[in-house]
Amino acid sequence: MRNLLFVLALLTVLPESPASAAVSVPLTDVVEPIEYTLQVATYSSRTQAADVLSALPDAWVEEVRKDGSTLYRVNYKRFRDRNAALRAQWDLEDLGYKSFVQRLYT
């Protein structure tokens, strides 16, 4: 107990080190913003994915390897926050496209 009190007393007297100053930096300054996309469809053929790309100008294709085969995910735009993605999802539904919000991991 005496050792614990000694350590606590030292911590109150010692000046702040540069390493501990970095801890006080706001998390928003350190962490990259999260991005979202709308996943519109997944196909086993690049040709099918290209058909959707021609209909949605801001769409892009992500190749995914799963169980030894390649899948082509059609994603629509990149959004900084989930609410913006949800608003765009409603617009896509008006055009006849079902989609879901997908978080992008970079």
CSV table of N, CA and C in Angstrom, one decimal:
chain,number,residue,atom,x,y,z
A,1,MET,N,0.8,-1.2,0.0
A,1,MET,CA,0.0,0.0,0.0
A,1,MET,C,0.9,1.2,0.0
A,2,ARG,N,2.0,1.2,0.8
A,2,ARG,CA,2.9,2.3,0.9
A,2,ARG,C,3.5,2.6,-0.5
A,3,ASN,N,3.8,1.5,-1.3
A,3,ASN,CA,4.4,1.7,-2.6
A,3,ASN,C,3.4,2.4,-3.6
A,4,LEU,N,2.2,2.0,-3.5
A,4,LEU,CA,1.1,2.5,-4.3
A,4,LEU,C,1.0,4.0,-4.1
A,5,LEU,N,1.0,4.4,-2.8
A,5,LEU,CA,0.9,5.8,-2.5
A,5,LEU,C,2.1,6.6,-3.0
A,6,PHE,N,3.3,6.0,-2.9
A,6,PHE,CA,4.5,6.7,-3.4
A,6,PHE,C,4.4,6.9,-4.9
A,7,VAL,N,3.9,5.9,-5.7
A,7,VAL,CA,3.8,6.0,-7.1
A,7,VAL,C,2.7,7.1,-7.5
A,8,LEU,N,1.6,7.1,-6.8
A,8,LEU,CA,0.6,8.1,-7.0
A,8,LEU,C,1.2,9.5,-6.7
A,9,ALA,N,1.9,9.7,-5.7
A,9,ALA,CA,2.5,11.0,-5.4
A,9,ALA,C,3.5,11.4,-6.4
A,10,LEU,N,4.3,10.5,-7.0
A,10,LEU,CA,5.2,10.8,-8.1
A,10,LEU,C,4.5,11.2,-9.3
A,11,LEU,N,3.4,10.6,-9.6
A,11,LEU,CA,2.6,10.9,-10.8
A,11,LEU,C,2.0,12.3,-10.7
A,12,THR,N,1.7,12.8,-9.6
A,12,THR,CA,1.2,14.1,-9.4
A,12,THR,C,2.3,15.2,-9.5
A,13,VAL,N,3.5,14.8,-9.2
A,13,VAL,CA,4.6,15.8,-9.2
A,13,VAL,C,5.3,15.8,-10.6
A,14,LEU,N,5.5,14.7,-11.3
A,14,LEU,CA,6.2,14.6,-12.5
A,14,LEU,C,5.6,15.4,-13.6
A,15,PRO,N,6.3,16.1,-14.5
A,15,PRO,CA,5.8,16.8,-15.6
A,15,PRO,C,5.2,15.8,-16.6
A,16,GLU,N,4.3,16.3,-17.4
A,16,GLU,CA,3.6,15.4,-18.4
A,16,GLU,C,4.6,15.1,-19.5
A,17,SER,N,4.8,13.9,-19.9
A,17,SER,CA,5.7,13.5,-20.9
A,17,SER,C,5.0,13.6,-22.3
A,18,PRO,N,5.8,13.8,-23.4
A,18,PRO,CA,5.2,13.9,-24.7
A,18,PRO,C,4.4,12.7,-25.1
A,19,ALA,N,4.7,11.5,-24.7
A,19,ALA,CA,4.0,10.3,-25.0
A,19,ALA,C,2.6,10.4,-24.4
A,20,SER,N,2.4,10.9,-23.2
A,20,SER,CA,1.1,11.0,-22.6
A,20,SER,C,0.3,12.2,-23.2
A,21,ALA,N,1.0,13.2,-23.8
A,21,ALA,CA,0.3,14.3,-24.4
A,21,ALA,C,-0.4,13.8,-25.7
A,22,ALA,N,0.1,12.8,-26.4
A,22,ALA,CA,-0.5,12.3,-27.6
A,22,ALA,C,-1.8,11.6,-27.3
A,23,VAL,N,-2.0,11.1,-26.1
A,23,VAL,CA,-3.2,10.5,-25.7
A,23,VAL,C,-4.4,11.5,-25.7
A,24,SER,N,-4.1,12.7,-25.4
A,24,SER,CA,-5.1,13.7,-25.2
A,24,SER,C,-5.6,14.3,-26.6
A,25,VAL,N,-5.0,13.9,-27.7
A,25,VAL,CA,-5.4,14.3,-29.0
A,25,VAL,C,-6.8,13.8,-29.2
A,26,PRO,N,-7.8,14.6,-29.7
A,26,PRO,CA,-9.1,14.1,-30.0
A,26,PRO,C,-9.1,12.9,-31.0
A,27,LEU,N,-9.9,11.9,-30.7
A,27,LEU,CA,-9.9,10.7,-31.6
A,27,LEU,C,-10.3,11.1,-33.0
A,28,THR,N,-11.1,12.1,-33.3
A,28,THR,CA,-11.5,12.4,-34.6
A,28,THR,C,-10.3,13.0,-35.4
A,29,ASP,N,-9.2,13.5,-34.8
A,29,ASP,CA,-8.1,13.9,-35.5
A,29,ASP,C,-7.1,12.8,-35.9
A,30,VAL,N,-7.3,11.6,-35.2
A,30,VAL,CA,-6.4,10.5,-35.4
A,30,VAL,C,-7.0,9.5,-36.4
A,31,VAL,N,-8.3,9.2,-36.2
A,31,VAL,CA,-9.0,8.1,-37.0
A,31,VAL,C,-9.5,8.6,-38.3
A,32,GLU,N,-9.3,7.9,-39.3
A,32,GLU,CA,-9.9,8.2,-40.6
A,32,GLU,C,-11.4,8.1,-40.6
A,33,PRO,N,-12.1,9.0,-41.3
A,33,PRO,CA,-13.6,8.9,-41.3
A,33,PRO,C,-14.0,7.6,-41.9
A,34,ILE,N,-15.1,7.0,-41.4
A,34,ILE,CA,-15.7,5.8,-41.9
A,34,ILE,C,-16.4,6.1,-43.2
A,35,GLU,N,-16.3,5.2,-44.2
A,35,GLU,CA,-17.0,5.4,-45.4
A,35,GLU,C,-18.0,4.3,-45.6
A,36,TYR,N,-19.1,4.6,-46.4
A,36,TYR,CA,-20.1,3.6,-46.7
A,36,TYR,C,-20.3,3.6,-48.2
A,37,THR,N,-20.9,2.5,-48.7
A,37,THR,CA,-21.4,2.4,-50.0
A,37,THR,C,-22.7,1.7,-50.0
A,38,LEU,N,-23.4,1.7,-51.2
A,38,LEU,CA,-24.6,0.9,-51.4
A,38,LEU,C,-24.2,-0.2,-52.2
A,39,GLN,N,-24.4,-1.4,-51.7
A,39,GLN,CA,-24.2,-2.6,-52.6
A,39,GLN,C,-25.5,-2.9,-53.3
A,40,VAL,N,-25.4,-2.8,-54.6
A,40,VAL,CA,-26.6,-3.0,-55.4
A,40,VAL,C,-26.9,-4.4,-55.8
A,41,ALA,N,-25.8,-5.1,-56.2
A,41,ALA,CA,-25.9,-6.5,-56.7
A,41,ALA,C,-24.6,-7.2,-56.6
A,42,THR,N,-24.7,-8.5,-56.7
A,42,THR,CA,-23.5,-9.4,-56.8
A,42,THR,C,-23.7,-10.4,-57.9
A,43,TYR,N,-22.7,-10.5,-58.8
A,43,TYR,CA,-22.8,-11.4,-59.9
A,43,TYR,C,-21.6,-12.3,-60.0
A,44,SER,N,-21.8,-13.4,-60.7
A,44,SER,CA,-20.6,-14.3,-60.9
A,44,SER,C,-20.0,-14.0,-62.3
A,45,SER,N,-20.6,-13.1,-63.0
A,45,SER,CA,-20.1,-12.7,-64.3
A,45,SER,C,-19.8,-11.2,-64.4
A,46,ARG,N,-18.6,-10.8,-64.9
A,46,ARG,CA,-18.3,-9.4,-65.1
A,46,ARG,C,-19.2,-8.7,-66.1
A,47,THR,N,-19.7,-9.5,-67.0
A,47,THR,CA,-20.6,-8.9,-68.1
A,47,THR,C,-21.9,-8.4,-67.4
A,48,GLN,N,-22.5,-9.3,-66.5
A,48,GLN,CA,-23.7,-8.9,-65.8
A,48,GLN,C,-23.5,-7.6,-65.0
A,49,ALA,N,-22.3,-7.5,-64.3
A,49,ALA,CA,-22.0,-6.4,-63.5
A,49,ALA,C,-21.9,-5.1,-64.4
A,50,ALA,N,-21.3,-5.3,-65.6
A,50,ALA,CA,-21.1,-4.2,-66.5
A,50,ALA,C,-22.5,-3.6,-67.0
A,51,ASP,N,-23.5,-4.5,-67.1
A,51,ASP,CA,-24.8,-4.0,-67.5
A,51,ASP,C,-25.4,-3.0,-66.4
A,52,VAL,N,-25.2,-3.3,-65.2
A,52,VAL,CA,-25.6,-2.4,-64.1
A,52,VAL,C,-24.8,-1.1,-64.1
A,53,LEU,N,-23.5,-1.2,-64.4
A,53,LEU,CA,-22.6,-0.1,-64.4
A,53,LEU,C,-23.1,0.9,-65.5
A,54,SER,N,-23.6,0.4,-66.6
A,54,SER,CA,-24.0,1.3,-67.6
A,54,SER,C,-25.3,2.1,-67.3
A,55,ALA,N,-26.1,1.5,-66.4
A,55,ALA,CA,-27.3,2.1,-65.9
A,55,ALA,C,-27.1,3.1,-64.8
A,56,LEU,N,-26.1,2.8,-64.0
A,56,LEU,CA,-25.8,3.7,-62.8
A,56,LEU,C,-24.4,4.3,-63.0
A,57,PRO,N,-24.3,5.5,-63.4
A,57,PRO,CA,-23.0,6.1,-63.8
A,57,PRO,C,-22.0,6.2,-62.6
A,58,ASP,N,-22.5,6.4,-61.4
A,58,ASP,CA,-21.6,6.5,-60.2
A,58,ASP,C,-21.3,5.2,-59.5
A,59,ALA,N,-21.6,4.1,-60.2
A,59,ALA,CA,-21.4,2.7,-59.6
A,59,ALA,C,-20.0,2.3,-60.0
A,60,TRP,N,-19.5,1.3,-59.2
A,60,TRP,CA,-18.2,0.7,-59.4
A,60,TRP,C,-18.2,-0.8,-59.0
A,61,VAL,N,-17.3,-1.6,-59.5
A,61,VAL,CA,-17.3,-3.0,-59.3
A,61,VAL,C,-16.2,-3.4,-58.4
A,62,GLU,N,-16.4,-4.2,-57.4
A,62,GLU,CA,-15.4,-4.8,-56.5
A,62,GLU,C,-15.3,-6.3,-56.8
A,63,GLU,N,-14.2,-6.8,-57.1
A,63,GLU,CA,-14.0,-8.2,-57.3
A,63,GLU,C,-13.7,-8.8,-55.9
A,64,VAL,N,-14.4,-9.9,-55.6
A,64,VAL,CA,-14.3,-10.6,-54.3
A,64,VAL,C,-14.0,-12.1,-54.6
A,65,ARG,N,-13.0,-12.6,-54.0
A,65,ARG,CA,-12.7,-14.1,-54.1
A,65,ARG,C,-13.4,-14.8,-53.0
A,66,LYS,N,-14.2,-15.8,-53.3
A,66,LYS,CA,-14.9,-16.5,-52.2
A,66,LYS,C,-15.0,-18.0,-52.7
A,67,ASP,N,-14.6,-18.9,-51.8
A,67,ASP,CA,-14.6,-20.3,-52.1
A,67,ASP,C,-14.1,-20.7,-53.5
A,68,GLY,N,-13.0,-20.0,-53.8
A,68,GLY,CA,-12.3,-20.4,-55.1
A,68,GLY,C,-12.9,-19.8,-56.3
A,69,SER,N,-14.0,-19.0,-56.2
A,69,SER,CA,-14.6,-18.3,-57.4
A,69,SER,C,-14.5,-16.8,-57.2
A,70,THR,N,-14.7,-16.1,-58.3
A,70,THR,CA,-14.7,-14.6,-58.2
A,70,THR,C,-16.1,-14.1,-58.4
A,71,LEU,N,-16.5,-13.2,-57.5
A,71,LEU,CA,-17.8,-12.6,-57.5
A,71,LEU,C,-17.5,-11.1,-57.8
A,72,TYR,N,-18.5,-10.5,-58.4
A,72,TYR,CA,-18.4,-9.1,-58.8
A,72,TYR,C,-19.5,-8.3,-58.1
A,73,ARG,N,-19.2,-7.5,-57.1
A,73,ARG,CA,-20.1,-6.7,-56.4
A,73,ARG,C,-20.3,-5.3,-57.0
A,74,VAL,N,-21.5,-5.0,-57.3
A,74,VAL,CA,-21.7,-3.6,-57.9
A,74,VAL,C,-22.1,-2.7,-56.7
A,75,ASN,N,-21.3,-1.7,-56.5
A,75,ASN,CA,-21.4,-0.7,-55.4
A,75,ASN,C,-21.8,0.6,-56.0
A,76,TYR,N,-22.5,1.4,-55.3
A,76,TYR,CA,-22.9,2.7,-55.8
A,76,TYR,C,-22.4,3.8,-54.8
A,77,LYS,N,-21.5,4.6,-55.3
A,77,LYS,CA,-21.0,5.8,-54.6
A,77,LYS,C,-20.3,5.4,-53.3
A,78,ARG,N,-19.6,6.5,-52.8
A,78,ARG,CA,-19.0,6.4,-51.4
A,78,ARG,C,-19.6,7.5,-50.6
A,79,PHE,N,-19.9,7.2,-49.4
A,79,PHE,CA,-20.6,8.2,-48.5
A,79,PHE,C,-19.8,8.3,-47.2
A,80,ARG,N,-19.7,9.5,-46.7
A,80,ARG,CA,-19.0,9.7,-45.4
A,80,ARG,C,-19.8,9.3,-44.2
A,81,ASP,N,-21.1,9.4,-44.3
A,81,ASP,CA,-21.9,8.9,-43.2
A,81,ASP,C,-23.1,8.1,-43.6
A,82,ARG,N,-23.6,7.3,-42.7
A,82,ARG,CA,-24.6,6.3,-43.0
A,82,ARG,C,-25.9,7.0,-43.4
A,83,ASN,N,-26.2,8.2,-42.8
A,83,ASN,CA,-27.5,8.8,-43.2
A,83,ASN,C,-27.5,9.3,-44.7
A,84,ALA,N,-26.4,9.7,-45.2
A,84,ALA,CA,-26.3,10.1,-46.6
A,84,ALA,C,-26.5,8.9,-47.5
A,85,ALA,N,-25.9,7.7,-47.1
A,85,ALA,CA,-26.1,6.5,-47.8
A,85,ALA,C,-27.6,6.1,-47.8
A,86,LEU,N,-28.2,6.2,-46.7
A,86,LEU,CA,-29.7,5.8,-46.6
A,86,LEU,C,-30.5,6.7,-47.5
A,87,ARG,N,-30.2,8.0,-47.6
A,87,ARG,CA,-31.0,8.9,-48.5
A,87,ARG,C,-30.8,8.5,-49.9
A,88,ALA,N,-29.5,8.1,-50.3
A,88,ALA,CA,-29.3,7.7,-51.7
A,88,ALA,C,-29.9,6.3,-51.9
A,89,GLN,N,-30.1,5.5,-50.9
A,89,GLN,CA,-30.7,4.2,-51.1
A,89,GLN,C,-32.2,4.4,-51.5
A,90,TRP,N,-32.8,5.4,-50.9
A,90,TRP,CA,-34.2,5.7,-51.2
A,90,TRP,C,-34.3,6.1,-52.7
A,91,ASP,N,-33.4,6.9,-53.1
A,91,ASP,CA,-33.3,7.3,-54.5
A,91,ASP,C,-33.2,6.2,-55.5
A,92,LEU,N,-32.3,5.2,-55.1
A,92,LEU,CA,-32.1,4.0,-55.9
A,92,LEU,C,-33.3,3.2,-56.0
A,93,GLU,N,-34.1,3.1,-54.9
A,93,GLU,CA,-35.3,2.3,-54.9
A,93,GLU,C,-36.3,2.9,-55.8
A,94,ASP,N,-36.4,4.3,-55.9
A,94,ASP,CA,-37.2,4.9,-56.9
A,94,ASP,C,-36.9,4.6,-58.3
A,95,LEU,N,-35.6,4.2,-58.5
A,95,LEU,CA,-35.2,3.8,-59.9
A,95,LEU,C,-35.3,2.3,-60.1
A,96,GLY,N,-35.8,1.6,-59.1
A,96,GLY,CA,-36.0,0.2,-59.2
A,96,GLY,C,-34.9,-0.7,-58.7
A,97,TYR,N,-33.9,-0.2,-58.0
A,97,TYR,CA,-32.8,-1.0,-57.5
A,97,TYR,C,-32.9,-1.2,-56.0
A,98,LYS,N,-32.8,-2.4,-55.6
A,98,LYS,CA,-32.7,-2.8,-54.2
A,98,LYS,C,-31.2,-2.7,-53.8
A,99,SER,N,-31.0,-2.2,-52.6
A,99,SER,CA,-29.6,-2.2,-52.2
A,99,SER,C,-29.5,-2.2,-50.7
A,100,PHE,N,-28.3,-2.3,-50.2
A,100,PHE,CA,-28.1,-2.2,-48.7
A,100,PHE,C,-26.8,-1.5,-48.4
A,101,VAL,N,-26.8,-0.8,-47.3
A,101,VAL,CA,-25.7,0.0,-46.9
A,101,VAL,C,-24.6,-1.0,-46.4
A,102,GLN,N,-23.4,-0.8,-47.0
A,102,GLN,CA,-22.2,-1.6,-46.7
A,102,GLN,C,-21.1,-0.7,-46.2
A,103,ARG,N,-20.5,-1.0,-45.1
A,103,ARG,CA,-19.4,-0.2,-44.6
A,103,ARG,C,-18.1,-0.6,-45.3
A,104,LEU,N,-17.4,0.4,-45.8
A,104,LEU,CA,-16.1,0.1,-46.5
A,104,LEU,C,-15.0,0.0,-45.5
A,105,TYR,N,-14.2,-1.0,-45.6
A,105,TYR,CA,-13.0,-1.2,-44.7
A,105,TYR,C,-11.8,-1.0,-45.6
A,106,THR,N,-11.1,0.1,-45.3
A,106,THR,CA,-9.9,0.4,-46.1
A,106,THR,C,-8.6,0.2,-45.4
